[in-house]
Coordinates of N, CA and C in Angstrom, one line a residue:
I1 N 9.8 1.7 29.5 CA 8.4 1.6 29.0 C 8.4 0.3 28.1
N2 N 7.2 -0.1 27.8 CA 7.0 -1.3 26.9 C 6.8 -0.7 25.5
L3 N 7.8 -0.8 24.7 CA 7.8 -0.3 23.3 C 6.7 -0.9 22.4
A4 N 6.1 -2.0 22.9 CA 5.1 -2.6 22.1 C 3.7 -2.0 22.5
S5 N 3.7 -1.2 23.5 CA 2.4 -0.5 23.9 C 2.3 0.9 23.4
N6 N 1.4 1.1 22.4 CA 1.2 2.4 21.8 C 0.9 3.5 22.8
P7 N 0.0 3.2 23.8 CA -0.3 4.3 24.8 C 0.9 4.7 25.6
Q8 N 1.8 3.7 26.0 CA 3.0 4.1 26.7 C 4.0 4.8 25.9
V9 N 4.1 4.4 24.6 CA 5.0 5.2 23.7 C 4.5 6.6 23.5
A10 N 3.2 6.7 23.3 CA 2.6 8.1 23.0 C 2.9 9.0 24.3
K11 N 2.6 8.4 25.5 CA 2.8 9.2 26.7 C 4.3 9.6 26.9
A12 N 5.2 8.7 26.6 CA 6.6 9.0 26.7 C 7.1 10.1 25.7
L13 N 6.5 10.0 24.5 CA 6.9 11.0 23.5 C 6.3 12.4 23.8
Q14 N 5.1 12.4 24.3 CA 4.5 13.6 24.7 C 5.3 14.3 25.8
A15 N 5.8 13.5 26.7 CA 6.6 14.0 27.9 C 7.8 14.7 27.4
R16 N 8.3 14.3 26.2 CA 9.5 14.9 25.6 C 9.2 15.9 24.5
G17 N 7.9 16.3 24.4 CA 7.5 17.3 23.4 C 7.5 16.8 22.0
V18 N 7.4 15.5 21.8 CA 7.3 14.9 20.5 C 5.9 14.5 20.2
L19 N 5.3 15.2 19.3 CA 3.9 14.9 18.9 C 3.8 14.4 17.5
G20 N 3.0 13.4 17.3 CA 2.9 12.8 16.0 C 2.1 13.7 15.0
T21 N 2.2 13.5 13.7 CA 1.6 14.3 12.7 C 0.1 13.9 12.5
R22 N -0.3 12.8 13.1 CA -1.7 12.3 12.9 C -2.3 11.9 14.2
K23 N -3.6 11.8 14.2 CA -4.4 11.5 15.3 C -5.1 10.1 15.2
T24 N -5.3 9.4 16.3 CA -6.1 8.2 16.2 C -7.6 8.5 16.1
K25 N -8.4 7.4 16.0 CA -9.8 7.6 15.9 C -10.3 8.3 17.2
A26 N -9.7 8.0 18.3 CA -10.1 8.5 19.6 C -9.6 10.0 19.8
G27 N -8.8 10.5 18.9 CA -8.4 11.9 19.0 C -7.0 12.1 19.6
S28 N -6.4 11.0 20.1 CA -5.1 11.1 20.7 C -4.0 11.1 19.6
D29 N -2.7 11.4 20.0 CA -1.6 11.4 19.0 C -1.3 10.0 18.6
S30 N -1.2 9.8 17.3 CA -0.9 8.5 16.7 C 0.6 8.3 16.8
V31 N 1.0 7.0 17.1 CA 2.4 6.7 17.1 C 2.7 5.7 15.9
S32 N 1.9 5.7 14.9 CA 2.1 4.9 13.8 C 3.3 5.4 13.0
E33 N 3.8 4.5 12.1 CA 4.9 5.0 11.2 C 4.5 6.2 10.4
E34 N 3.3 6.2 9.9 CA 2.9 7.3 9.1 C 2.9 8.6 9.9
S35 N 2.6 8.5 11.2 CA 2.6 9.7 12.0 C 4.0 10.2 12.5
L36 N 4.9 9.2 12.7 CA 6.2 9.5 13.3 C 7.2 9.8 12.3
A37 N 7.2 9.1 11.1 CA 8.3 9.2 10.1 C 8.5 10.6 9.6
P38 N 7.4 11.4 9.3 CA 7.7 12.8 8.8 C 8.3 13.7 9.8
L39 N 8.4 13.3 11.1 CA 9.0 14.2 12.1 C 10.5 14.3 12.0
H40 N 11.1 13.2 11.6 CA 12.6 13.1 11.5 C 13.2 13.5 12.9
N41 N 12.5 13.0 13.9 CA 13.0 13.2 15.3 C 13.8 12.0 15.7
P42 N 15.0 12.3 16.4 CA 15.9 11.1 16.7 C 15.2 10.1 17.6
I43 N 14.3 10.5 18.6 CA 13.7 9.5 19.4 C 12.7 8.7 18.6
A44 N 11.8 9.4 17.8 CA 10.8 8.7 17.0 C 11.5 7.8 16.0
D45 N 12.6 8.2 15.5 CA 13.3 7.4 14.5 C 13.9 6.1 15.1
K46 N 14.3 6.2 16.4 CA 14.8 5.0 17.1 C 13.7 4.0 17.4
I47 N 12.5 4.6 17.7 CA 11.3 3.7 17.9 C 10.9 3.0 16.6
L48 N 11.0 3.7 15.5 CA 10.6 3.1 14.2 C 11.7 2.0 13.9
K49 N 12.9 2.3 14.2 CA 14.0 1.4 13.9 C 13.8 0.1 14.7
Y50 N 13.4 0.3 16.0 CA 13.2 -0.9 16.9 C 12.1 -1.7 16.3
R51 N 11.0 -1.1 15.9 CA 9.8 -1.8 15.3 C 10.3 -2.6 14.1
S52 N 11.1 -2.0 13.3 CA 11.6 -2.7 12.0 C 12.4 -3.9 12.4
L53 N 13.3 -3.8 13.4 CA 14.1 -4.9 13.8 C 13.3 -6.0 14.4
M54 N 12.3 -5.6 15.2 CA 11.4 -6.6 15.8 C 10.6 -7.4 14.8
K55 N 10.2 -6.7 13.8 CA 9.4 -7.3 12.7 C 10.3 -8.3 11.9
T56 N 11.6 -7.9 11.7 CA 12.5 -8.8 11.1 C 12.8 -10.0 11.9
L57 N 12.9 -9.9 13.2 CA 13.2 -11.0 14.1 C 12.0 -11.9 14.2
T58 N 10.8 -11.4 14.3 CA 9.7 -12.3 14.5 C 9.0 -12.8 13.3
T59 N 9.2 -12.0 12.2 CA 8.5 -12.4 10.9 C 9.4 -13.2 10.0
Y60 N 10.6 -12.7 9.8 CA 11.5 -13.3 8.7 C 12.5 -14.3 9.2
V61 N 13.1 -14.0 10.4 CA 14.2 -14.9 10.9 C 13.7 -16.4 11.0
P62 N 12.5 -16.7 11.6 CA 12.2 -18.1 11.7 C 12.2 -18.9 10.4
A63 N 11.8 -18.3 9.3 CA 11.8 -18.9 8.0 C 13.2 -19.3 7.5
F64 N 14.2 -18.5 7.9 CA 15.6 -18.7 7.5 C 16.2 -19.9 8.2
R65 N 15.6 -20.5 9.1 CA 16.1 -21.6 9.8 C 15.9 -22.9 9.1
A66 N 15.0 -22.9 8.1 CA 14.6 -24.1 7.3 C 15.6 -24.2 6.1
V67 N 16.7 -24.8 6.3 CA 17.8 -25.0 5.3 C 18.0 -26.4 5.0
D68 N 18.5 -26.7 3.8 CA 18.8 -28.1 3.4 C 20.2 -28.5 4.0
S69 N 20.6 -29.7 3.6 CA 21.9 -30.2 4.1 C 23.1 -29.4 3.6
Q70 N 22.9 -28.6 2.6 CA 24.0 -27.8 2.1 C 23.9 -26.3 2.5
G71 N 22.9 -26.1 3.5 CA 22.8 -24.7 4.0 C 22.0 -23.8 3.1
R72 N 21.2 -24.4 2.1 CA 20.5 -23.5 1.2 C 19.0 -23.4 1.6
I73 N 18.5 -22.2 1.3 CA 17.1 -22.0 1.5 C 16.3 -22.1 0.2
H74 N 15.1 -22.7 0.3 CA 14.3 -22.9 -0.9 C 12.9 -22.3 -0.7
T75 N 12.7 -21.2 -1.3 CA 11.4 -20.6 -1.2 C 10.4 -21.4 -2.0
Q76 N 9.1 -21.2 -1.7 CA 8.0 -21.9 -2.4 C 7.2 -20.8 -3.2
F77 N 7.2 -21.0 -4.5 CA 6.4 -20.0 -5.3 C 5.0 -20.5 -5.6
G78 N 4.1 -19.6 -5.7 CA 2.7 -20.0 -5.9 C 2.0 -18.8 -6.5
Y79 N 0.7 -18.9 -6.6 CA -0.2 -17.8 -7.1 C -1.2 -17.5 -6.1
A80 N -1.5 -16.2 -6.0 CA -2.6 -15.7 -5.2 C -3.9 -15.8 -6.0
E81 N -5.0 -15.5 -5.4 CA -6.3 -15.6 -6.1 C -6.3 -14.5 -7.2
T82 N -5.6 -13.4 -7.0 CA -5.5 -12.4 -8.0 C -4.7 -12.7 -9.2
G83 N -3.9 -13.8 -9.1 CA -3.0 -14.2 -10.2 C -1.6 -13.7 -10.0
R84 N -1.4 -13.0 -8.9 CA 0.0 -12.5 -8.6 C 0.9 -13.6 -8.1
L85 N 2.2 -13.5 -8.3 CA 3.1 -14.5 -7.9 C 3.3 -14.3 -6.3
T86 N 3.4 -15.4 -5.6 CA 3.6 -15.4 -4.2 C 4.9 -16.2 -3.9
S87 N 5.4 -15.9 -2.7 CA 6.6 -16.6 -2.3 C 6.5 -16.8 -0.8
S88 N 6.8 -18.0 -0.3 CA 6.7 -18.3 1.1 C 7.8 -19.3 1.6
G89 N 8.1 -19.2 2.9 CA 9.1 -20.0 3.5 C 10.5 -20.0 3.1
P90 N 11.2 -18.8 3.0 CA 10.7 -17.5 3.4 C 10.1 -16.7 2.2
N91 N 9.4 -15.6 2.5 CA 8.8 -14.8 1.5 C 9.9 -13.9 0.9
L92 N 10.5 -14.2 -0.2 CA 11.6 -13.4 -0.7 C 11.1 -12.1 -1.4
Q93 N 9.8 -12.0 -1.5 CA 9.3 -10.7 -2.1 C 9.1 -9.6 -1.1
N94 N 9.3 -10.0 0.2 CA 9.0 -9.1 1.3 C 10.1 -9.0 2.3
I95 N 11.3 -9.1 1.8 CA 12.5 -8.9 2.7 C 13.1 -7.6 2.4
S96 N 13.0 -6.7 3.4 CA 13.5 -5.3 3.2 C 15.0 -5.3 3.1
R97 N 15.5 -4.1 2.8 CA 17.0 -4.0 2.6 C 17.6 -4.0 4.0
N98 N 17.6 -5.1 4.7 CA 18.3 -5.1 6.0 C 19.3 -6.2 6.0
A99 N 19.7 -6.6 7.2 CA 20.8 -7.6 7.3 C 20.4 -8.9 6.7
L100 N 19.2 -9.3 6.7 CA 18.7 -10.6 6.2 C 19.0 -10.7 4.7
R101 N 18.8 -9.6 4.0 CA 19.0 -9.6 2.6 C 20.5 -9.9 2.3
G102 N 21.4 -9.4 3.1 CA 22.8 -9.7 3.0 C 23.2 -11.1 3.3
C103 N 22.3 -11.9 3.9 CA 22.6 -13.3 4.3 C 22.3 -14.2 3.1
I104 N 21.6 -13.7 2.1 CA 21.2 -14.5 0.9 C 22.4 -14.4 -0.1
K105 N 23.0 -15.5 -0.4 CA 24.1 -15.6 -1.3 C 23.9 -16.6 -2.4
A106 N 24.3 -16.3 -3.6 CA 24.1 -17.3 -4.6 C 25.2 -18.4 -4.5
S107 N 24.9 -19.6 -4.9 CA 26.0 -20.6 -4.9 C 27.0 -20.3 -6.0
E108 N 28.2 -20.9 -5.9 CA 29.3 -20.6 -6.8 C 28.9 -20.8 -8.2
G109 N 29.2 -19.8 -9.0 CA 28.9 -19.9 -10.5 C 27.5 -19.4 -10.8
H110 N 26.7 -19.0 -9.8 CA 25.3 -18.5 -10.0 C 25.2 -17.1 -9.5
T111 N 24.1 -16.4 -10.0 CA 23.9 -15.0 -9.7 C 22.4 -14.9 -9.3
L112 N 22.2 -14.1 -8.2 CA 20.8 -13.8 -7.8 C 20.5 -12.3 -8.3
L113 N 19.3 -12.2 -8.8 CA 18.8 -10.9 -9.3 C 17.7 -10.4 -8.4
S114 N 17.7 -9.1 -8.1 CA 16.6 -8.5 -7.3 C 16.0 -7.4 -8.3
L115 N 14.8 -7.7 -8.7 CA 14.1 -6.8 -9.7 C 12.9 -6.2 -9.1
D116 N 12.6 -5.0 -9.5 CA 11.3 -4.4 -9.0 C 10.8 -3.5 -10.1
A117 N 9.6 -3.5 -10.3 CA 9.0 -2.6 -11.4 C 8.5 -1.3 -10.7
S118 N 8.8 -0.2 -11.2 CA 8.4 1.1 -10.6 C 6.9 1.4 -10.8
Q119 N 6.2 1.5 -9.7 CA 4.7 1.8 -9.7 C 4.0 0.9 -10.8
L120 N 4.3 -0.4 -10.8 CA 3.7 -1.3 -11.8 C 2.2 -1.2 -11.8
E121 N 1.6 -1.3 -10.6 CA 0.1 -1.3 -10.6 C -0.5 -0.1 -11.2
M122 N 0.1 1.1 -10.9 CA -0.4 2.3 -11.4 C -0.3 2.4 -12.9
R123 N 0.8 1.9 -13.4 CA 1.0 1.9 -14.9 C 0.0 0.9 -15.6
V124 N -0.2 -0.2 -15.0 CA -1.2 -1.2 -15.6 C -2.6 -0.6 -15.6
V125 N -3.0 0.0 -14.5 CA -4.3 0.6 -14.4 C -4.5 1.8 -15.4
A126 N -3.4 2.5 -15.6 CA -3.4 3.7 -16.5 C -3.7 3.2 -17.9
I127 N -3.0 2.1 -18.3 CA -3.2 1.5 -19.6 C -4.6 0.9 -19.8
L128 N -5.1 0.2 -18.8 CA -6.4 -0.4 -18.9 C -7.5 0.6 -18.9
S129 N -7.4 1.6 -18.1 CA -8.5 2.6 -18.0 C -8.3 3.7 -19.1
Q130 N -7.1 3.9 -19.6 CA -6.8 4.9 -20.6 C -7.2 6.3 -20.1
D131 N -7.0 6.5 -18.8 CA -7.2 7.8 -18.2 C -6.1 8.8 -18.7
P132 N -6.4 9.8 -19.5 CA -5.3 10.6 -20.0 C -4.5 11.4 -19.0
V133 N -5.2 11.8 -17.9 CA -4.5 12.5 -16.8 C -3.6 11.6 -16.1
L134 N -4.0 10.4 -15.8 CA -3.1 9.5 -15.1 C -2.0 9.1 -16.0
M135 N -2.2 8.9 -17.2 CA -1.1 8.5 -18.1 C -0.1 9.6 -18.2
E136 N -0.5 10.9 -18.2 CA 0.4 12.0 -18.3 C 1.2 12.1 -17.0
T137 N 0.5 11.8 -15.8 CA 1.1 11.8 -14.5 C 2.3 10.8 -14.5
L138 N 2.1 9.7 -15.1 CA 3.1 8.6 -15.1 C 4.4 9.0 -15.8
T139 N 4.3 10.0 -16.6 CA 5.5 10.4 -17.4 C 6.4 11.3 -16.5
S140 N 5.9 11.7 -15.4 CA 6.7 12.5 -14.5 C 7.7 11.7 -13.7
E141 N 8.8 12.3 -13.2 CA 9.8 11.6 -12.5 C 9.3 11.0 -11.2
D142 N 8.4 11.8 -10.6 CA 7.9 11.4 -9.2 C 6.3 11.3 -9.3
L143 N 5.8 10.1 -9.5 CA 4.4 9.9 -9.6 C 3.6 10.5 -8.5
H144 N 4.0 10.2 -7.3 CA 3.3 10.5 -6.1 C 3.3 12.1 -5.9
L145 N 4.4 12.7 -6.2 CA 4.5 14.2 -6.1 C 3.6 14.8 -7.1
A146 N 3.6 14.2 -8.3 CA 2.7 14.8 -9.4 C 1.3 14.6 -9.0
T147 N 0.9 13.5 -8.4 CA -0.5 13.3 -7.9 C -0.8 14.3 -6.8
A148 N 0.1 14.5 -5.9 CA -0.1 15.4 -4.8 C -0.4 16.9 -5.3
I149 N 0.4 17.3 -6.3 CA 0.2 18.6 -6.9 C -1.2 18.7 -7.5
R150 N -1.5 17.7 -8.3 CA -2.8 17.7 -9.0 C -4.0 17.7 -8.0
V151 N -3.9 16.8 -7.0 CA -5.1 16.6 -6.1 C -5.1 17.7 -5.0
F152 N -4.0 17.9 -4.4 CA -3.9 18.8 -3.2 C -3.4 20.2 -3.5
G153 N -2.8 20.4 -4.6 CA -2.2 21.7 -5.0 C -0.7 21.8 -4.5
Y154 N 0.0 22.8 -5.1 CA 1.4 23.0 -4.8 C 1.6 24.1 -3.7
T155 N 2.6 23.9 -2.9 CA 2.9 24.9 -1.9 C 4.4 25.0 -1.8
D156 N 4.9 26.2 -1.5 CA 6.4 26.4 -1.3 C 6.9 25.8 0.1
N157 N 5.9 25.5 0.9 CA 6.3 24.9 2.2 C 6.7 23.5 2.0
S158 N 8.0 23.2 2.1 CA 8.6 21.9 1.8 C 8.1 20.8 2.7
E159 N 7.9 21.1 4.0 CA 7.4 20.2 4.9 C 6.0 19.8 4.6
L160 N 5.1 20.7 4.3 CA 3.7 20.5 3.9 C 3.7 19.7 2.6
M161 N 4.6 20.0 1.7 CA 4.6 19.3 0.4 C 5.0 17.9 0.6
T162 N 5.9 17.7 1.5 CA 6.4 16.3 1.8 C 5.2 15.5 2.3
Q163 N 4.4 16.1 3.2 CA 3.3 15.4 3.8 C 2.2 15.1 2.7
R164 N 2.0 16.1 1.8 CA 1.0 15.9 0.7 C 1.5 14.8 -0.2
R165 N 2.8 14.7 -0.5 CA 3.3 13.6 -1.3 C 3.0 12.3 -0.6
Y166 N 3.3 12.2 0.7 CA 3.0 11.0 1.4 C 1.6 10.6 1.4
D167 N 0.7 11.6 1.5 CA -0.8 11.3 1.5 C -1.1 10.8 0.1
A168 N -0.5 11.4 -1.0 CA -0.9 11.0 -2.3 C -0.4 9.6 -2.6
K169 N 0.7 9.2 -2.1 CA 1.2 7.8 -2.2 C 0.2 6.9 -1.6
Q170 N -0.2 7.2 -0.4 CA -1.2 6.4 0.4 C -2.5 6.2 -0.4
I171 N -3.0 7.3 -0.9 CA -4.3 7.3 -1.5 C -4.2 6.7 -2.9
N172 N -3.0 6.8 -3.6 CA -2.9 6.2 -4.9 C -3.1 4.7 -4.9
F173 N -2.5 4.0 -3.9 CA -2.6 2.6 -3.8 C -3.9 2.2 -3.1
A174 N -4.4 3.0 -2.2 CA -5.7 2.7 -1.5 C -6.8 2.7 -2.5
I175 N -6.8 3.7 -3.4 CA -7.9 3.8 -4.4 C -7.7 2.6 -5.4
L176 N -6.5 2.3 -5.7 CA -6.3 1.2 -6.7 C -6.8 -0.1 -6.2
Y177 N -6.7 -0.3 -4.9 CA -7.2 -1.6 -4.3 C -8.6 -1.3 -3.8
D178 N -9.2 -0.2 -4.1 CA -10.6 0.1 -3.8 C -10.9 0.0 -2.3
A179 N -10.0 0.6 -1.5 CA -10.2 0.6 -0.1 C -11.4 1.5 0.3
T180 N -12.1 1.2 1.3 CA -13.3 2.0 1.7 C -12.8 3.3 2.3
D181 N -13.7 4.3 2.4 CA -13.4 5.6 3.0 C -12.9 5.4 4.4
R182 N -13.5 4.5 5.1 CA -13.1 4.3 6.5 C -11.7 3.7 6.6
K183 N -11.4 2.8 5.7 CA -10.0 2.3 5.7 C -9.0 3.3 5.3
I184 N -9.3 4.2 4.4 CA -8.4 5.3 4.0 C -8.2 6.3 5.1
A185 N -9.3 6.6 5.9 CA -9.3 7.5 7.0 C -8.3 6.9 8.1
E186 N -8.4 5.5 8.3 CA -7.6 4.9 9.3 C -6.1 4.9 8.8
M187 N -5.9 4.6 7.5 CA -4.5 4.6 7.0 C -3.8 5.9 7.1
M188 N -4.6 7.0 6.9 CA -4.0 8.3 6.8 C -4.1 9.1 8.1
G189 N -4.8 8.5 9.1 CA -5.0 9.1 10.4 C -5.8 10.4 10.3
R190 N -6.8 10.4 9.4 CA -7.7 11.5 9.2 C -9.1 11.2 9.6
P191 N -9.9 12.2 9.9 CA -11.4 12.0 10.2 C -12.0 11.5 8.9
L192 N -13.1 10.8 9.2 CA -13.8 10.1 8.0 C -14.3 11.1 7.0
D193 N -14.8 12.3 7.4 CA -15.3 13.2 6.4 C -14.2 13.8 5.6
E194 N -13.0 14.0 6.2 CA -11.8 14.5 5.5 C -11.3 13.4 4.5
A195 N -11.4 12.2 4.9 CA -11.0 11.1 3.9 C -11.9 11.0 2.8
Q196 N -13.2 11.2 3.0 CA -14.2 11.2 1.9 C -14.0 12.4 1.0
E197 N -13.6 13.5 1.5 CA -13.3 14.7 0.6 C -12.0 14.4 -0.2
L198 N -11.0 13.7 0.4 CA -9.8 13.4 -0.3 C -10.1 12.5 -1.5
I199 N -11.0 11.5 -1.3 CA -11.4 10.6 -2.4 C -12.1 11.3 -3.5
M200 N -13.0 12.3 -3.1 CA -13.7 13.0 -4.1 C -12.8 13.9 -4.9
S201 N -11.8 14.5 -4.2 CA -10.8 15.4 -4.9 C -10.0 14.5 -5.8
Y202 N -9.7 13.3 -5.4 CA -8.9 12.4 -6.3 C -9.6 12.1 -7.6
F203 N -10.9 11.8 -7.5 CA -11.6 11.4 -8.6 C -12.1 12.6 -9.5
R204 N -12.0 13.8 -8.9 CA -12.3 15.0 -9.7 C -11.1 15.2 -10.7
V205 N -10.0 14.6 -10.3 CA -8.8 14.7 -11.2 C -8.8 13.5 -12.2
Y206 N -9.0 12.3 -11.6 CA -8.9 11.1 -12.4 C -10.3 10.6 -12.7
T207 N -11.1 11.4 -13.5 CA -12.5 11.0 -13.8 C -12.6 9.8 -14.6
V208 N -11.8 9.6 -15.6 CA -11.9 8.5 -16.5 C -11.5 7.2 -15.7
L209 N -10.6 7.3 -14.8 CA -10.3 6.1 -14.0 C -11.5 5.7 -13.1
E210 N -12.1 6.6 -12.5 CA -13.3 6.3 -11.7 C -14.4 5.7 -12.6
A211 N -14.6 6.2 -13.8 CA -15.7 5.6 -14.6 C -15.3 4.2 -15.0
W212 N -14.0 4.0 -15.3 CA -13.6 2.6 -15.7 C -13.8 1.6 -14.5
M213 N -13.4 2.1 -13.3 CA -13.6 1.2 -12.1 C -15.1 0.8 -12.0
K214 N -15.9 1.8 -12.1 CA -17.4 1.5 -11.9 C -17.9 0.6 -13.0
R215 N -17.4 0.8 -14.2 CA -17.8 0.0 -15.3 C -17.4 -1.5 -15.2
K216 N -16.2 -1.7 -14.7 CA -15.7 -3.0 -14.4 C -16.5 -3.8 -13.4
V217 N -16.9 -3.0 -12.3 CA -17.7 -3.6 -11.3 C -19.1 -4.0 -11.9
R218 N -19.7 -3.2 -12.7 CA -21.0 -3.5 -13.3 C -20.9 -4.8 -14.2
E219 N -19.8 -4.8 -15.0 CA -19.6 -6.0 -15.9 C -19.4 -7.3 -15.1
A220 N -18.7 -7.2 -14.0 CA -18.4 -8.4 -13.2 C -19.7 -8.8 -12.5
K221 N -20.5 -7.9 -12.1 CA -21.8 -8.3 -11.5 C -22.7 -9.1 -12.4
R222 N -22.6 -8.7 -13.7 CA -23.4 -9.4 -14.7 C -22.9 -10.7 -15.0
S223 N -21.6 -10.9 -15.1 CA -21.0 -12.1 -15.5 C -20.6 -13.0 -14.4
G224 N -20.3 -12.4 -13.2 CA -19.9 -13.2 -12.0 C -18.4 -13.5 -12.0
F225 N -17.7 -12.9 -12.9 CA -16.2 -13.1 -12.9 C -15.6 -11.8 -13.4
V226 N -14.2 -11.8 -13.3 CA -13.5 -10.7 -13.8 C -12.3 -11.3 -14.6
T227 N -11.9 -10.7 -15.7 CA -10.8 -11.2 -16.5 C -9.7 -10.1 -16.5
N228 N -8.4 -10.6 -16.3 CA -7.3 -9.7 -16.3 C -6.8 -9.5 -17.7
I229 N -5.7 -8.7 -17.8 CA -5.2 -8.3 -19.1 C -4.6 -9.5 -19.9
F230 N -4.3 -10.6 -19.2 CA -3.8 -11.8 -19.9 C -4.9 -12.8 -20.2
G231 N -6.2 -12.5 -19.8 CA -7.3 -13.4 -20.1 C -7.5 -14.4 -18.9
R232 N -6.8 -14.2 -17.8 CA -7.1 -15.1 -16.7 C -8.4 -14.7 -16.0
I233 N -9.2 -15.7 -15.8 CA -10.6 -15.5 -15.2 C -10.6 -15.8 -13.7
R234 N -11.1 -14.9 -13.0 CA -11.3 -15.1 -11.5 C -12.8 -15.0 -11.2
P235 N -13.4 -16.1 -10.8 CA -14.8 -16.1 -10.4 C -14.9 -15.3 -9.1
L236 N -16.0 -14.5 -9.0 CA -16.2 -13.7 -7.8 C -17.7 -13.9 -7.3
P237 N -17.9 -15.0 -6.7 CA -19.3 -15.3 -6.2 C -19.8 -14.4 -5.2
D238 N -18.9 -13.7 -4.4 CA -19.4 -12.7 -3.4 C -20.2 -11.6 -4.0
L239 N -20.0 -11.3 -5.3 CA -20.8 -10.2 -5.9 C -22.3 -10.5 -5.9
A240 N -22.7 -11.8 -5.8 CA -24.1 -12.1 -5.8 C -24.6 -12.5 -4.4
S241 N -23.7 -12.3 -3.4 CA -24.1 -12.7 -2.0 C -25.2 -11.8 -1.5
G242 N -26.0 -12.5 -0.6 CA -27.1 -11.7 0.1 C -26.6 -10.9 1.2
L243 N -25.3 -11.0 1.5 CA -24.7 -10.2 2.6 C -24.0 -9.0 2.0
W244 N -24.3 -7.8 2.5 CA -23.8 -6.6 1.9 C -22.3 -6.5 2.0
Y245 N -21.7 -6.9 3.1 CA -20.3 -6.8 3.3 C -19.5 -7.7 2.4
L246 N -20.1 -8.9 2.0 CA -19.5 -9.8 1.1 C -19.6 -9.2 -0.3
R247 N -20.7 -8.6 -0.6 CA -20.8 -7.9 -2.0 C -19.8 -6.8 -2.1
E248 N -19.6 -6.0 -1.1 CA -18.6 -4.9 -1.1 C -17.2 -5.5 -1.3
K249 N -16.9 -6.6 -0.6 CA -15.6 -7.3 -0.7 C -15.4 -7.7 -2.1
G250 N -16.4 -8.3 -2.7 CA -16.3 -8.7 -4.1 C -16.1 -7.6 -5.1
E251 N -16.7 -6.4 -4.8 CA -16.5 -5.2 -5.7 C -15.1 -4.7 -5.6
R252 N -14.5 -4.8 -4.4 CA -13.1 -4.4 -4.2 C -12.1 -5.3 -4.9
E253 N -12.5 -6.6 -5.0 CA -11.7 -7.6 -5.6 C -11.7 -7.5 -7.1
V254 N -12.7 -6.8 -7.7 CA -12.8 -6.6 -9.1 C -11.6 -5.8 -9.6
V255 N -11.4 -4.7 -9.0 CA -10.3 -3.8 -9.5 C -8.9 -4.4 -9.0
N256 N -8.9 -5.0 -7.8 CA -7.7 -5.6 -7.3 C -7.1 -6.6 -8.3
T257 N -8.0 -7.4 -8.9 CA -7.6 -8.5 -9.8 C -7.2 -7.9 -11.1

C-alpha cells in the first residue's frame, strides 16, 4: 500500500481489526497520530514511526547539507511577528530527539546546551490573567492531567483517563492560541458540537482566563495594537478590517502575542 495515502492506510488497518480512536469529518476512522498513538498497536506504531522518519528525511535533512568549509552548520536566528525567537536553515528549535540531533556536535572546547521551559506559555498566561484556578493547576506535577480532571472529571479507567489527558493537552494550547471551535474539532477528531461543549466546559473552570482574553481583545480593538509583558508593541491592522475572517484572525493574534 501507499503509506502516504490515508484512505489506503485506513483500509489496511481495518482489515486487520485496528480501528483508530477518532473519526474524520466524513465519519470514517482517522489515521492521524492523535487517533493511532493511544492504541499502542504494533502495526499503528510502525506507521507512525515511518511518518516520523519521512518527516525527518524531507523536512530536516536538506538543511543539514548546507555546511561551511569546516563542516559546521550555522542556523539563522530571527524574530517572528509575535516576538518569539525563530531559527532556520536548519531550524534547531524543531529537531526531535532522533538521529539528527546526535549529528550535532560542538567544536572542541565548546559545549552545546539544549534547554526547554516546561509549559512556558501556560505559565505566562496564568501570570498575566491571574486566574487562580489556572495558577493552582500549574503547581501540580502534571498540568495536562490536572486540567483533564478539572474539565472532564476523574475516572478509574486508566485508558479513558489517558485519552482525557491527551484531550486536555490539545485544548490547553488550542485555547491559548485562540483556535476556533472548528479547528479544535478537527484537531481532536470530534464533532463540532462536541468541541463547542469542550470549550464551554474549559471556560467554566477557567472563568478568569476567559474574561482576561476577552478584555485584551477589546483593548486591542480600541488601540489597534497589543503589548506583550516586555512592552513590545505589535500592530494588528486586521482588527479593523472590513472582512470578518481577517478580524477574527486579528483577534486570535491578540492572545497569541
